[in-house]
Amino acid sequence: MKHGEREVEESDPAVGLDGQWECGLTWQDDGGDKESVCESLRLLQIDMGCDSPKDLPGGSGEWYSRNVLRKQRHWEKIVTAKKKKRKQEKERRKAKHAEDKALSVLCAPGAAPQHSKRILKAITKERLLVAKETAPRLCVDLSMSSHMTKKEISRLAAQIRRLYGSNKKAVKPFWICLTGFVTGSLIHEECLRMNDGFSNYLMDTTHKSYLDLFPLETIVYLTPDSENVLEDIEPHRVYILGGLVDESIQKKLTLQKAQEHSLQTARLPIPEYMVRRANVKNYHSETLAINQVFDVLSTYYGTQSWPDALTAGVPPAKGYVLPEPAK
């Protein structure tokens, strides 16, 4: 073989331990410039844009599939988020529709809802403020809290909430007043604790007695022990409800209190319009919770019908029902 002749062995380039390619050439002539050729191959490797064979993708098809799957998962997340948002929006509109439908009772009977919630609240407020000037006063006498336990006072606070809620919905509301309502008392604390927004109720609250606020000749104390029947509701009258709950009713307590000050008293015409219904315990009572008495008064004030009013306020558990119509 002539001087300088070389024989190139056909072999695959192998990666050295240091991570660099090894030159795969065999020189028969030791005088050749072996190092310069290997350096050229390294420069060629750099120009190709990869540091080693490990940097090359294993297969373009596999790499493409992973990219498609990644984009598909991302798109599915977007679609799921949009569906969830549409569902939440649908539920929100459904809840708002139900709320508007409930508030529509504040409008005239039979009228379709035409106002937003804010406007309906403004209408209610205006109607209550008008009642303050023209409607009858209905006072809850809270001066008898000493006759009740804490549990009974809590029940009384709940009855006040129901009473106020019924008055807000009434077409012809009363003007409500809580008398003997002492700041810091147990009934005061229970009203604040149990009734959301109690401090914003549109009604009067005072520590004074109704005896100091109104002329005695205008006061009608409503008590089931009275011998006088309430026949009508007059706008210039002040109607007093004793702040007592069912469990703590003491016989003739409210009647005695009214008689001490020579006040006019009256009872609801339950026996005049209703009959006793036979029951297992033979239980019949004309004593109602203050919110039930109010429902009777409010319904009558709006309809001028005692049968309708008593049906609205007297629960069947009291043992009284309207008589069946004659056949």
Coordinates of C-alpha atoms in Angstrom, one line a residue:
M1 CA 0.0 0.0 0.0
K2 CA 1.3 3.4 -1.0
H3 CA 2.5 6.0 1.5
G4 CA -0.5 8.0 2.8
E5 CA -3.0 5.5 1.6
R6 CA -5.8 5.1 4.1
E7 CA -8.5 2.5 4.6
V8 CA -11.8 3.6 6.0
E9 CA -13.5 0.9 8.1
E10 CA -17.3 0.9 7.8
S11 CA -18.4 1.2 11.3
D12 CA -21.1 3.2 13.1
P13 CA -19.9 6.1 15.2
A14 CA -20.1 5.3 18.9
V15 CA -20.6 7.6 21.8
G16 CA -17.8 7.9 24.2
L17 CA -18.0 7.9 28.0
D18 CA -17.6 11.6 28.0
G19 CA -20.7 12.1 25.9
Q20 CA -18.7 13.0 22.7
W21 CA -18.7 11.1 19.5
E22 CA -15.7 9.0 18.8
C23 CA -14.1 9.0 15.5
G24 CA -14.8 5.7 13.6
L25 CA -11.8 5.8 11.2
T26 CA -8.8 3.4 11.2
W27 CA -5.5 4.7 9.8
Q28 CA -3.0 2.4 8.4
D29 CA -0.4 5.1 8.2
D30 CA 0.5 6.4 11.7
G31 CA 1.8 9.5 10.1
G32 CA -1.7 10.8 9.1
D33 CA -3.4 13.7 10.8
K34 CA -6.0 11.6 12.7
E35 CA -6.9 14.4 15.2
S36 CA -7.8 17.0 12.5
V37 CA -10.3 14.7 10.9
C38 CA -12.0 13.9 14.2
E39 CA -12.2 17.6 14.9
S40 CA -13.9 18.2 11.6
L41 CA -16.5 15.6 12.4
R42 CA -17.2 17.3 15.7
L43 CA -17.7 20.7 14.0
L44 CA -20.0 19.0 11.5
Q45 CA -22.0 17.6 14.4
I46 CA -22.4 21.1 15.9
D47 CA -23.5 22.6 12.6
M48 CA -26.3 20.0 12.4
G49 CA -27.8 21.5 15.5
C50 CA -27.6 18.6 18.0
D51 CA -25.2 17.7 20.7
S52 CA -25.7 14.0 20.6
P53 CA -27.9 11.3 19.0
K54 CA -30.0 11.4 22.2
D55 CA -31.3 14.9 21.3
L56 CA -32.9 13.6 18.1
P57 CA -36.6 12.6 18.4
G58 CA -37.2 8.9 18.6
G59 CA -39.8 9.1 15.9
S60 CA -41.6 12.0 14.2
G61 CA -44.9 10.1 14.3
E62 CA -44.8 9.4 18.0
W63 CA -43.9 13.0 18.7
Y64 CA -46.8 14.3 16.6
S65 CA -49.3 12.0 18.4
R66 CA -48.3 13.4 21.8
N67 CA -48.7 16.9 20.6
V68 CA -52.2 16.2 19.2
L69 CA -53.2 14.6 22.5
R70 CA -52.0 17.5 24.5
K71 CA -54.0 20.0 22.4
Q72 CA -57.0 17.7 22.5
R73 CA -56.9 17.6 26.3
H74 CA -56.5 21.4 26.5
W75 CA -59.6 21.9 24.2
E76 CA -61.6 19.4 26.3
K77 CA -60.9 21.5 29.4
I78 CA -62.1 24.6 27.6
V79 CA -65.3 23.0 26.5
T80 CA -66.0 21.6 30.0
A81 CA -65.4 25.0 31.6
K82 CA -67.8 26.6 29.1
K83 CA -70.5 24.0 29.8
K84 CA -70.1 24.5 33.5
K85 CA -70.4 28.2 33.1
R86 CA -73.5 27.9 31.0
K87 CA -75.1 25.6 33.6
Q88 CA -74.3 28.0 36.4
E89 CA -75.8 30.9 34.4
K90 CA -78.9 28.9 33.7
E91 CA -79.3 28.0 37.5
R92 CA -78.8 31.7 38.3
R93 CA -81.5 32.8 35.9
K94 CA -83.9 30.1 37.3
A95 CA -83.3 31.2 40.9
K96 CA -83.8 34.9 39.9
H97 CA -87.1 34.0 38.1
A98 CA -88.3 32.1 41.2
E99 CA -87.4 35.1 43.4
D100 CA -89.2 37.5 41.2
K101 CA -92.2 35.3 41.1
A102 CA -92.3 35.2 44.9
L103 CA -91.9 38.9 45.2
S104 CA -94.8 39.4 42.7
V105 CA -97.2 38.7 45.5
L106 CA -96.5 42.3 46.5
C107 CA -98.2 43.5 43.4
A108 CA -102.0 43.6 42.9
P109 CA -103.7 40.2 42.8
G110 CA -103.6 38.7 39.3
A111 CA -101.1 41.1 38.0
A112 CA -98.0 39.8 36.2
P113 CA -94.6 40.6 37.6
Q114 CA -93.5 43.9 36.0
H115 CA -90.9 45.2 38.3
S116 CA -87.4 44.3 39.5
K117 CA -86.6 43.2 43.0
R118 CA -85.3 46.7 43.8
I119 CA -88.4 48.4 42.6
L120 CA -90.6 45.9 44.5
K121 CA -88.7 46.7 47.7
A122 CA -89.2 50.4 47.1
I123 CA -93.0 49.8 46.6
T124 CA -93.1 47.9 49.8
K125 CA -91.3 50.6 51.7
E126 CA -93.6 53.3 50.3
R127 CA -96.7 51.3 51.2
L128 CA -95.5 50.8 54.8
L129 CA -94.7 54.5 55.1
V130 CA -98.2 55.4 53.9
A131 CA -99.6 53.0 56.5
K132 CA -97.7 54.9 59.2
E133 CA -99.8 57.9 58.4
T134 CA -103.2 56.3 57.6
A135 CA -103.4 52.7 58.8
P136 CA -104.4 51.4 62.3
R137 CA -101.6 50.9 64.8
L138 CA -100.9 47.4 66.0
C139 CA -98.7 47.3 69.1
V140 CA -97.0 44.2 70.6
D141 CA -96.8 44.7 74.4
L142 CA -93.4 43.3 75.5
S143 CA -93.6 44.4 79.1
M144 CA -94.5 40.9 80.3
S145 CA -91.2 39.2 79.5
S146 CA -90.7 38.4 83.2
H147 CA -93.5 35.8 82.9
M148 CA -91.6 33.8 80.3
T149 CA -88.6 31.6 80.1
K150 CA -85.7 32.2 77.7
K151 CA -87.0 29.5 75.4
E152 CA -90.4 31.2 75.3
I153 CA -88.8 34.6 74.7
S154 CA -86.9 33.1 71.7
R155 CA -90.2 31.8 70.3
L156 CA -91.7 35.2 70.8
A157 CA -88.9 36.8 68.8
A158 CA -89.6 34.3 66.0
Q159 CA -93.3 35.2 66.0
I160 CA -92.4 38.9 65.7
R161 CA -90.4 38.0 62.6
R162 CA -93.4 36.2 61.0
L163 CA -95.7 39.0 62.0
Y164 CA -93.5 41.6 60.3
G165 CA -93.1 39.4 57.2
S166 CA -96.9 39.1 56.8
N167 CA -97.3 42.8 57.2
K168 CA -94.8 43.5 54.4
K169 CA -96.8 41.3 52.0
A170 CA -100.2 42.7 52.9
V171 CA -102.0 44.9 50.4
K172 CA -103.3 47.0 53.3
P173 CA -100.6 46.8 56.0
F174 CA -100.8 48.0 59.6
W175 CA -98.2 50.2 61.2
I176 CA -96.3 48.0 63.7
C177 CA -95.0 49.2 67.1
L178 CA -93.1 47.3 69.7
T179 CA -93.7 48.8 73.1
G180 CA -91.8 48.0 76.3
F181 CA -88.9 47.0 74.1
V182 CA -85.9 47.8 76.3
T183 CA -82.4 47.9 74.8
G184 CA -80.2 45.2 76.2
S185 CA -83.1 43.1 77.5
L186 CA -83.4 39.4 76.6
I187 CA -86.2 40.0 74.1
H188 CA -84.1 42.7 72.5
E189 CA -81.1 40.4 72.2
E190 CA -83.2 37.5 70.8
C191 CA -84.8 39.7 68.2
L192 CA -81.3 40.8 67.0
R193 CA -79.9 37.3 67.1
M194 CA -82.8 35.5 65.4
N195 CA -84.1 38.1 62.9
D196 CA -81.8 39.1 60.0
G197 CA -81.9 42.8 59.3
F198 CA -84.1 43.4 62.4
S199 CA -82.6 46.9 62.9
N200 CA -83.8 47.8 59.5
Y201 CA -87.4 46.8 60.0
L202 CA -89.9 49.5 59.1
M203 CA -91.7 49.8 62.4
D204 CA -91.5 51.7 65.7
T205 CA -89.7 50.3 68.7
T206 CA -89.7 52.0 72.1
H207 CA -89.0 51.2 75.7
K208 CA -92.1 53.3 76.6
S209 CA -95.5 51.8 77.4
Y210 CA -98.4 52.1 74.9
L211 CA -100.2 53.9 77.8
D212 CA -97.8 56.8 77.4
L213 CA -98.0 56.9 73.6
F214 CA -101.7 56.9 72.7
P215 CA -104.9 58.3 74.1
L216 CA -106.6 55.7 76.3
E217 CA -109.9 56.0 74.4
T218 CA -108.2 54.8 71.1
I219 CA -106.7 51.6 72.6
V220 CA -108.3 48.2 72.1
Y221 CA -106.5 45.4 74.0
L222 CA -107.0 42.1 72.2
T223 CA -107.3 39.2 74.6
P224 CA -109.1 35.8 74.3
D225 CA -110.6 36.3 77.8
S226 CA -112.6 39.4 76.8
E227 CA -116.4 39.3 76.7
N228 CA -116.5 41.8 73.9
V229 CA -116.4 40.6 70.3
L230 CA -114.2 42.4 67.7
E231 CA -116.7 43.3 65.0
D232 CA -114.6 45.6 62.8
I233 CA -111.1 47.2 62.4
E234 CA -111.1 51.0 62.5
P235 CA -108.2 53.1 61.2
H236 CA -108.1 55.5 64.1
R237 CA -107.8 52.7 66.7
V238 CA -104.7 51.3 68.3
Y239 CA -104.8 47.5 68.7
I240 CA -102.6 45.9 71.4
L241 CA -101.4 42.3 71.4
G242 CA -100.0 40.8 74.6
G243 CA -96.4 39.6 74.0
L244 CA -96.8 36.1 75.4
V245 CA -96.3 32.7 73.8
D246 CA -98.6 29.7 74.0
E247 CA -96.8 27.8 76.7
S248 CA -96.7 30.7 79.1
I249 CA -100.3 31.9 78.8
Q250 CA -101.6 32.7 82.3
K251 CA -105.4 32.8 82.6
K252 CA -106.7 36.4 82.3
L253 CA -103.3 38.0 82.6
T254 CA -103.8 40.3 79.7
L255 CA -107.4 41.0 80.6
Q256 CA -106.4 42.0 84.1
K257 CA -103.7 44.3 82.8
A258 CA -106.2 46.0 80.5
Q259 CA -108.8 46.4 83.2
E260 CA -106.3 48.0 85.6
H261 CA -106.2 51.0 83.2
S262 CA -109.9 50.8 82.1
L263 CA -109.0 49.9 78.6
Q264 CA -111.4 48.6 76.0
T265 CA -110.9 44.9 75.3
A266 CA -112.0 42.6 72.5
R267 CA -111.5 39.0 71.3
L268 CA -111.6 37.5 67.9
P269 CA -115.0 36.2 66.8
I270 CA -113.9 32.6 66.7
P271 CA -117.0 31.0 68.3
E272 CA -119.3 33.2 66.2
Y273 CA -118.0 32.0 62.9
M274 CA -116.4 28.6 63.6
V275 CA -117.4 25.4 65.2
R276 CA -115.6 22.9 67.4
R277 CA -114.2 19.9 65.5
A278 CA -114.2 16.5 67.3
N279 CA -110.7 15.3 68.0
V280 CA -109.0 12.6 70.1
K281 CA -107.9 14.9 72.9
N282 CA -111.0 17.0 72.8
Y283 CA -108.8 20.0 72.6
H284 CA -110.2 23.4 71.7
S285 CA -108.5 26.7 72.3
E286 CA -109.1 30.3 71.2
T287 CA -105.6 31.4 72.3
L288 CA -103.4 32.1 69.3
A289 CA -99.8 33.2 68.8
I290 CA -99.3 36.9 68.0
N291 CA -98.4 36.2 64.4
Q292 CA -101.6 34.1 64.0
V293 CA -103.7 36.9 65.5
F294 CA -102.1 39.3 63.1
D295 CA -102.9 37.1 60.1
V296 CA -106.6 37.1 61.1
L297 CA -106.6 40.9 61.5
S298 CA -104.6 41.6 58.3
T299 CA -106.8 39.3 56.2
Y300 CA -110.0 40.9 57.5
Y301 CA -108.6 44.4 57.0
G302 CA -108.0 43.5 53.4
T303 CA -111.1 41.4 52.6
Q304 CA -113.7 42.5 55.2
S305 CA -114.5 38.8 55.6
W306 CA -114.3 37.1 59.0
P307 CA -114.6 33.6 57.6
D308 CA -111.7 34.2 55.3
A309 CA -109.7 35.9 58.0
L310 CA -110.3 33.1 60.6
T311 CA -109.4 30.5 58.1
A312 CA -106.1 32.3 57.3
G313 CA -105.1 32.7 61.0
V314 CA -106.6 29.9 63.1
P315 CA -104.8 26.6 62.6
P316 CA -106.8 23.3 62.6
A317 CA -104.8 22.2 65.6
K318 CA -106.7 24.7 67.7
G319 CA -109.8 22.5 67.2
Y320 CA -112.0 25.1 65.3
V321 CA -113.1 24.9 61.7
L322 CA -115.7 26.7 59.6
P323 CA -119.0 25.0 59.5
E324 CA -119.9 23.0 56.4
P325 CA -122.3 24.8 54.1
A326 CA -125.9 23.6 54.3
K327 CA -126.9 21.2 51.6

